[in-house]
mmCIF file of C-alpha atoms in Angstrom:
data_model
loop_
_atom_site.group_PDB
_atom_site.id
_atom_site.type_symbol
_atom_site.label_atom_id
_atom_site.label_comp_id
_atom_site.label_asym_id
_atom_site.label_seq_id
_atom_site.Cartn_x
_atom_site.Cartn_y
_atom_site.Cartn_z
ATOM 1 C CA UNK A 1 24.943 16.262 7.799
ATOM 2 C CA UNK A 2 24.891 16.157 11.643
ATOM 3 C CA UNK A 3 26.335 12.375 12.911
ATOM 4 C CA UNK A 4 22.788 11.606 14.265
ATOM 5 C CA UNK A 5 20.511 13.343 11.905
ATOM 6 C CA UNK A 6 17.641 11.193 11.197
ATOM 7 C CA UNK A 7 15.058 11.060 8.291
ATOM 8 C CA UNK A 8 11.102 11.220 8.563
ATOM 9 C CA UNK A 9 11.204 7.205 9.695
ATOM 10 C CA UNK A 10 13.503 7.879 12.140
ATOM 11 C CA UNK A 11 16.484 6.260 10.396
ATOM 12 C CA UNK A 12 20.261 7.845 10.956
ATOM 13 C CA UNK A 13 21.427 8.939 7.813
ATOM 14 C CA UNK A 14 24.833 8.653 8.765
ATOM 15 C CA UNK A 15 24.313 4.608 9.076
ATOM 16 C CA UNK A 16 22.044 4.566 6.289
ATOM 17 C CA UNK A 17 24.812 6.272 3.529
ATOM 18 C CA UNK A 18 27.388 3.980 5.149
ATOM 19 C CA UNK A 19 24.645 0.739 4.562
ATOM 20 C CA UNK A 20 23.946 2.101 0.751
ATOM 21 C CA UNK A 21 28.148 2.815 0.072
ATOM 22 C CA UNK A 22 29.325 -1.206 1.439
ATOM 23 C CA UNK A 23 26.000 -2.606 0.029
ATOM 24 C CA UNK A 24 26.583 -1.079 -3.630
ATOM 25 C CA UNK A 25 29.827 -1.727 -3.391
ATOM 26 C CA UNK A 26 29.060 -5.375 -3.268
ATOM 27 C CA UNK A 27 26.473 -5.542 -5.905
ATOM 28 C CA UNK A 28 27.985 -3.625 -8.352
ATOM 29 C CA UNK A 29 29.553 -6.406 -10.297
ATOM 30 C CA UNK A 30 26.268 -8.067 -10.874
ATOM 31 C CA UNK A 31 25.389 -4.988 -12.822
ATOM 32 C CA UNK A 32 28.597 -4.004 -14.316
ATOM 33 C CA UNK A 33 30.638 -6.984 -14.354
ATOM 34 C CA UNK A 34 29.443 -10.918 -14.792
ATOM 35 C CA UNK A 35 26.258 -9.720 -15.883
ATOM 36 C CA UNK A 36 25.596 -6.296 -17.801
ATOM 37 C CA UNK A 37 22.865 -3.526 -17.180
ATOM 38 C CA UNK A 38 21.856 -1.657 -20.512
ATOM 39 C CA UNK A 39 20.196 1.691 -19.224
ATOM 40 C CA UNK A 40 18.395 3.803 -21.430
ATOM 41 C CA UNK A 41 16.913 7.487 -20.475
ATOM 42 C CA UNK A 42 18.253 8.064 -17.367
ATOM 43 C CA UNK A 43 19.229 11.521 -18.223
ATOM 44 C CA UNK A 44 15.823 12.064 -16.791
ATOM 45 C CA UNK A 45 16.805 11.309 -13.473
ATOM 46 C CA UNK A 46 19.051 14.665 -13.011
ATOM 47 C CA UNK A 47 16.168 16.689 -14.277
ATOM 48 C CA UNK A 48 13.321 15.757 -11.352
ATOM 49 C CA UNK A 49 13.101 17.749 -8.227
ATOM 50 C CA UNK A 50 14.198 16.702 -5.135
ATOM 51 C CA UNK A 51 10.863 15.505 -3.661
ATOM 52 C CA UNK A 52 7.435 14.042 -4.630
ATOM 53 C CA UNK A 53 8.583 11.982 -7.485
ATOM 54 C CA UNK A 54 6.850 8.623 -8.048
ATOM 55 C CA UNK A 55 8.991 5.972 -9.806
ATOM 56 C CA UNK A 56 6.496 2.975 -11.410
ATOM 57 C CA UNK A 57 8.188 -0.256 -12.649
ATOM 58 C CA UNK A 58 7.616 -3.701 -13.604
ATOM 59 C CA UNK A 59 8.964 -6.081 -11.001
ATOM 60 C CA UNK A 60 11.356 -9.266 -11.678
ATOM 61 C CA UNK A 61 12.923 -10.312 -8.320
ATOM 62 C CA UNK A 62 12.558 -9.078 -4.617
ATOM 63 C CA UNK A 63 15.492 -6.974 -4.257
ATOM 64 C CA UNK A 64 17.900 -6.918 -7.479
ATOM 65 C CA UNK A 65 15.435 -4.871 -9.301
ATOM 66 C CA UNK A 66 15.414 -1.665 -6.536
ATOM 67 C CA UNK A 67 19.303 -2.347 -6.135
ATOM 68 C CA UNK A 68 19.699 -1.765 -9.679
ATOM 69 C CA UNK A 69 17.637 1.656 -9.487
ATOM 70 C CA UNK A 70 19.626 2.698 -6.691
ATOM 71 C CA UNK A 71 22.697 2.480 -8.807
ATOM 72 C CA UNK A 72 21.121 3.693 -11.800
ATOM 73 C CA UNK A 73 19.505 7.127 -9.998
ATOM 74 C CA UNK A 74 23.116 7.630 -7.977
ATOM 75 C CA UNK A 75 25.050 7.468 -11.005
ATOM 76 C CA UNK A 76 22.899 9.651 -12.800
ATOM 77 C CA UNK A 77 22.798 12.440 -10.177
ATOM 78 C CA UNK A 78 26.581 12.264 -10.413
ATOM 79 C CA UNK A 79 26.771 12.867 -14.340
ATOM 80 C CA UNK A 80 26.863 9.356 -15.648
ATOM 81 C CA UNK A 81 24.408 8.935 -18.274
ATOM 82 C CA UNK A 82 23.003 5.381 -18.954
ATOM 83 C CA UNK A 83 26.202 3.864 -17.384
ATOM 84 C CA UNK A 84 27.363 2.980 -13.960
ATOM 85 C CA UNK A 85 31.148 3.012 -14.481
ATOM 86 C CA UNK A 86 33.121 3.559 -11.152
ATOM 87 C CA UNK A 87 31.485 3.074 -8.256
ATOM 88 C CA UNK A 88 32.377 6.627 -6.798
ATOM 89 C CA UNK A 89 29.077 7.823 -7.293
ATOM 90 C CA UNK A 90 27.953 5.821 -3.999
ATOM 91 C CA UNK A 91 29.872 7.852 -1.937
ATOM 92 C CA UNK A 92 27.143 10.423 -1.424
ATOM 93 C CA UNK A 93 24.169 9.010 -2.533
ATOM 94 C CA UNK A 94 21.009 10.066 -2.719
ATOM 95 C CA UNK A 95 19.610 9.450 1.204
ATOM 96 C CA UNK A 96 15.801 10.812 0.646
ATOM 97 C CA UNK A 97 15.485 7.541 -1.687
ATOM 98 C CA UNK A 98 12.823 5.161 -0.855
ATOM 99 C CA UNK A 99 11.036 1.905 -2.149
ATOM 100 C CA UNK A 100 7.658 0.166 -1.392
ATOM 101 C CA UNK A 101 7.818 -3.248 -0.086
ATOM 102 C CA UNK A 102 6.192 -6.063 1.752
ATOM 103 C CA UNK A 103 6.271 -5.869 5.617
ATOM 104 C CA UNK A 104 6.852 -9.465 5.621
ATOM 105 C CA UNK A 105 9.369 -9.612 2.885
ATOM 106 C CA UNK A 106 11.680 -6.940 4.553
ATOM 107 C CA UNK A 107 11.316 -8.877 8.004
ATOM 108 C CA UNK A 108 12.546 -12.433 6.419
ATOM 109 C CA UNK A 109 15.997 -12.174 7.148
ATOM 110 C CA UNK A 110 19.102 -10.176 8.040
ATOM 111 C CA UNK A 111 19.834 -9.016 4.268
ATOM 112 C CA UNK A 112 16.186 -7.781 3.481
ATOM 113 C CA UNK A 113 16.388 -5.861 7.531
ATOM 114 C CA UNK A 114 19.606 -3.781 6.128
ATOM 115 C CA UNK A 115 17.933 -3.134 2.603
ATOM 116 C CA UNK A 116 15.213 -2.040 4.936
ATOM 117 C CA UNK A 117 17.055 0.242 6.652
ATOM 118 C CA UNK A 118 18.590 1.644 3.689
ATOM 119 C CA UNK A 119 15.046 2.755 2.350
ATOM 120 C CA UNK A 120 12.233 0.660 2.834
ATOM 121 C CA UNK A 121 8.461 1.852 3.154
ATOM 122 C CA UNK A 122 7.260 -1.357 4.302
ATOM 123 C CA UNK A 123 3.318 -2.073 4.006
ATOM 124 C CA UNK A 124 0.887 -4.818 4.844
ATOM 125 C CA UNK A 125 -0.109 -6.485 1.201
ATOM 126 C CA UNK A 126 -4.131 -6.586 1.309
ATOM 127 C CA UNK A 127 -4.173 -9.521 -0.988
ATOM 128 C CA UNK A 128 -1.194 -12.038 0.491
ATOM 129 C CA UNK A 129 0.227 -12.941 3.450
ATOM 130 C CA UNK A 130 2.554 -15.880 4.114
ATOM 131 C CA UNK A 131 1.858 -17.536 0.978
ATOM 132 C CA UNK A 132 -1.840 -17.167 0.862
ATOM 133 C CA UNK A 133 -4.651 -15.315 -0.684
ATOM 134 C CA UNK A 134 -6.373 -12.985 1.952
ATOM 135 C CA UNK A 135 -8.472 -9.982 1.632
ATOM 136 C CA UNK A 136 -8.136 -7.422 4.410
ATOM 137 C CA UNK A 137 -8.429 -3.834 4.524
ATOM 138 C CA UNK A 138 -5.702 -1.144 3.796
ATOM 139 C CA UNK A 139 -3.742 0.122 6.677
ATOM 140 C CA UNK A 140 -4.016 3.999 6.759
ATOM 141 C CA UNK A 141 -0.815 4.183 8.413
ATOM 142 C CA UNK A 142 0.959 2.302 5.203
ATOM 143 C CA UNK A 143 -0.783 5.108 3.221
ATOM 144 C CA UNK A 144 0.783 7.892 5.278
ATOM 145 C CA UNK A 145 4.081 6.455 5.352
ATOM 146 C CA UNK A 146 4.133 6.571 1.281
ATOM 147 C CA UNK A 147 3.008 9.883 1.399
ATOM 148 C CA UNK A 148 5.642 10.735 4.041
ATOM 149 C CA UNK A 149 8.121 9.306 2.112
ATOM 150 C CA UNK A 150 6.892 11.445 -1.239
ATOM 151 C CA UNK A 151 7.205 14.304 0.603
ATOM 152 C CA UNK A 152 10.590 13.631 1.813
ATOM 153 C CA UNK A 153 11.875 12.255 -1.212
ATOM 154 C CA UNK A 154 11.798 9.880 -4.175
ATOM 155 C CA UNK A 155 9.717 6.565 -4.024
ATOM 156 C CA UNK A 156 10.219 3.505 -6.004
ATOM 157 C CA UNK A 157 6.904 1.135 -6.357
ATOM 158 C CA UNK A 158 6.134 -2.095 -8.216
ATOM 159 C CA UNK A 159 2.059 -1.673 -8.541
ATOM 160 C CA UNK A 160 1.627 -5.054 -9.703
ATOM 161 C CA UNK A 161 2.864 -6.088 -6.306
ATOM 162 C CA UNK A 162 3.974 -9.777 -7.447
ATOM 163 C CA UNK A 163 7.374 -10.766 -9.627
ATOM 164 C CA UNK A 164 4.657 -12.644 -12.207
ATOM 165 C CA UNK A 165 4.508 -10.686 -15.267
ATOM 166 C CA UNK A 166 0.919 -9.413 -16.728
ATOM 167 C CA UNK A 167 -0.629 -9.565 -13.334
ATOM 168 C CA UNK A 168 -3.042 -6.389 -12.989
ATOM 169 C CA UNK A 169 -2.169 -3.349 -11.437
ATOM 170 C CA UNK A 170 -2.872 -2.771 -7.863
ATOM 171 C CA UNK A 171 -5.764 0.326 -7.653
ATOM 172 C CA UNK A 172 -3.734 1.528 -4.465
ATOM 173 C CA UNK A 173 -1.169 2.972 -6.599
ATOM 174 C CA UNK A 174 -3.588 5.201 -8.485
ATOM 175 C CA UNK A 175 -5.397 6.208 -5.667
ATOM 176 C CA UNK A 176 -1.854 7.818 -4.258
ATOM 177 C CA UNK A 177 -1.199 9.327 -7.420
ATOM 178 C CA UNK A 178 -4.362 11.100 -7.211
ATOM 179 C CA UNK A 179 -3.522 12.106 -3.628
ATOM 180 C CA UNK A 180 -0.389 13.297 -3.604
ATOM 181 C CA UNK A 181 0.307 14.252 -7.218
ATOM 182 C CA UNK A 182 3.810 13.424 -7.923
ATOM 183 C CA UNK A 183 5.529 13.177 -10.892
ATOM 184 C CA UNK A 184 5.194 9.606 -12.069
ATOM 185 C CA UNK A 185 8.338 8.490 -14.012
ATOM 186 C CA UNK A 186 7.673 4.479 -15.646
ATOM 187 C CA UNK A 187 10.690 1.993 -15.891
ATOM 188 C CA UNK A 188 10.363 -0.996 -17.546
ATOM 189 C CA UNK A 189 13.290 -3.858 -16.349
ATOM 190 C CA UNK A 190 14.263 -6.982 -18.476
ATOM 191 C CA UNK A 191 16.502 -9.868 -18.007
ATOM 192 C CA UNK A 192 16.817 -9.790 -13.713
ATOM 193 C CA UNK A 193 14.222 -13.052 -13.595
ATOM 194 C CA UNK A 194 16.983 -14.617 -15.876
ATOM 195 C CA UNK A 195 20.095 -13.343 -13.821
ATOM 196 C CA UNK A 196 18.993 -13.904 -10.248
ATOM 197 C CA UNK A 197 16.516 -16.361 -8.200
ATOM 198 C CA UNK A 198 12.901 -15.015 -7.146
ATOM 199 C CA UNK A 199 14.812 -12.934 -4.308
ATOM 200 C CA UNK A 200 16.949 -11.329 -6.445
ATOM 201 C CA UNK A 201 20.082 -12.341 -3.777
ATOM 202 C CA UNK A 202 21.253 -15.973 -5.792
ATOM 203 C CA UNK A 203 22.759 -15.596 -8.714
ATOM 204 C CA UNK A 204 21.164 -17.905 -11.420
ATOM 205 C CA UNK A 205 22.638 -17.087 -14.360
ATOM 206 C CA UNK A 206 25.882 -15.187 -15.881
ATOM 207 C CA UNK A 207 26.376 -13.670 -19.053
ATOM 208 C CA UNK A 208 22.723 -12.199 -19.429
ATOM 209 C CA UNK A 209 22.352 -8.651 -20.515
ATOM 210 C CA UNK A 210 20.082 -6.935 -18.426
ATOM 211 C CA UNK A 211 18.051 -3.661 -19.417
ATOM 212 C CA UNK A 212 16.369 -0.896 -17.945
ATOM 213 C CA UNK A 213 14.676 1.790 -19.973
ATOM 214 C CA UNK A 214 13.529 4.769 -17.624
ATOM 215 C CA UNK A 215 10.729 6.873 -19.398
ATOM 216 C CA UNK A 216 9.557 10.595 -19.714
ATOM 217 C CA UNK A 217 7.316 11.304 -16.930
ATOM 218 C CA UNK A 218 3.411 10.476 -17.439
ATOM 219 C CA UNK A 219 1.146 13.285 -18.368
ATOM 220 C CA UNK A 220 -1.692 12.689 -15.595
ATOM 221 C CA UNK A 221 -4.355 15.118 -15.214
ATOM 222 C CA UNK A 222 -5.072 14.627 -11.055
ATOM 223 C CA UNK A 223 -8.389 16.093 -10.955
ATOM 224 C CA UNK A 224 -10.201 14.678 -13.842
ATOM 225 C CA UNK A 225 -8.709 11.447 -14.325
ATOM 226 C CA UNK A 226 -10.395 8.800 -12.584
ATOM 227 C CA UNK A 227 -8.677 5.691 -10.906
ATOM 228 C CA UNK A 228 -9.160 3.435 -13.617
ATOM 229 C CA UNK A 229 -7.829 6.227 -16.353
ATOM 230 C CA UNK A 230 -4.697 6.051 -14.400
ATOM 231 C CA UNK A 231 -4.707 2.238 -13.665
ATOM 232 C CA UNK A 232 -4.974 1.803 -17.770
ATOM 233 C CA UNK A 233 -1.977 4.556 -18.354
ATOM 234 C CA UNK A 234 0.294 2.673 -15.535
ATOM 235 C CA UNK A 235 -0.258 -0.853 -17.537
ATOM 236 C CA UNK A 236 0.617 1.059 -20.720
ATOM 237 C CA UNK A 237 3.595 2.753 -19.359
ATOM 238 C CA UNK A 238 5.177 -0.145 -17.455
ATOM 239 C CA UNK A 239 4.524 -2.423 -20.176
ATOM 240 C CA UNK A 240 2.573 -4.943 -18.266
ATOM 241 C CA UNK A 241 -1.128 -3.913 -20.273
ATOM 242 C CA UNK A 242 -2.649 -7.206 -22.164
ATOM 243 C CA UNK A 243 -2.119 -6.088 -25.322
ATOM 244 C CA UNK A 244 1.301 -6.301 -25.054
ATOM 245 C CA UNK A 245 1.218 -10.245 -24.985
ATOM 246 C CA UNK A 246 -0.385 -10.205 -28.508
ATOM 247 C CA UNK A 247 2.975 -8.883 -30.142
ATOM 248 C CA UNK A 248 4.638 -12.035 -28.851
ATOM 249 C CA UNK A 249 4.181 -15.169 -30.495
ATOM 250 C CA UNK A 250 2.315 -18.122 -28.252
ATOM 251 C CA UNK A 251 5.429 -20.367 -29.350
ATOM 252 C CA UNK A 252 8.000 -17.948 -27.882
ATOM 253 C CA UNK A 253 5.845 -17.609 -24.604
ATOM 254 C CA UNK A 254 5.808 -21.428 -24.379
ATOM 255 C CA UNK A 255 9.503 -21.836 -25.092
ATOM 256 C CA UNK A 256 10.276 -19.159 -22.638
ATOM 257 C CA UNK A 257 8.304 -20.732 -19.901
ATOM 258 C CA UNK A 258 9.923 -24.129 -20.286
ATOM 259 C CA UNK A 259 13.381 -22.692 -20.160
ATOM 260 C CA UNK A 260 12.258 -20.712 -16.995
ATOM 261 C CA UNK A 261 11.194 -24.327 -15.757
ATOM 262 C CA UNK A 262 14.514 -25.746 -16.779
ATOM 263 C CA UNK A 263 16.574 -23.004 -15.024
ATOM 264 C CA UNK A 264 14.763 -23.717 -11.704
ATOM 265 C CA UNK A 265 15.370 -27.157 -11.686
ATOM 266 C CA UNK A 266 19.067 -26.737 -12.732
ATOM 267 C CA UNK A 267 19.761 -23.966 -10.184
#
């Protein structure tokens, strides 16, 4: 790799590699130390092609979710199945790995800007800006950038567009799937909301068992399935369809909500 070789977004790969190594070393104990990350299904990762793969996941924190995925994906590519032991896998990380994030989030400080260089495809949210509800047109340059990232490698996206659970899937993700016809791999995570603050930077509680389940790629008929069909398929795949609420007793939901409020007050 040439010292100044760049990716399609103009980022120098040598610098990106070192950012991933350093940030990975700094965050490893958050998932394999005072907190534990339980992984299922990571053997799927090594079987995927080098590009045009879209990972879709539920969302619990701004940054910890995607950092954990960087760890798991690179560990799997290095031959580690369902574990992230021995961070030697960070020495040669996958450099064509991207994640979709809100532009204002990735410009909100030094750390987000560093993470953005490591792999963000930053977009302008059409439904929310600066904490307020908005309604604006999708920027075609944002869509083009996601396509560019898929053509180059793998893309992680959180199709609900929020860290709040049970929110609807944004139809834009389904449009991207129909347009680019990627392999779509669902991921379901849990425990991150209890481990970290909303941004996923500050540790809220130690000793939390986090989980990440990587599922088999979805079977999608890109030509004949409608956007609504794909949206529904994504809701079930990442376990955010409203029907999943029915299997959780109401008293348990109320108890969890009270615990969340208590944690916010305490920390």
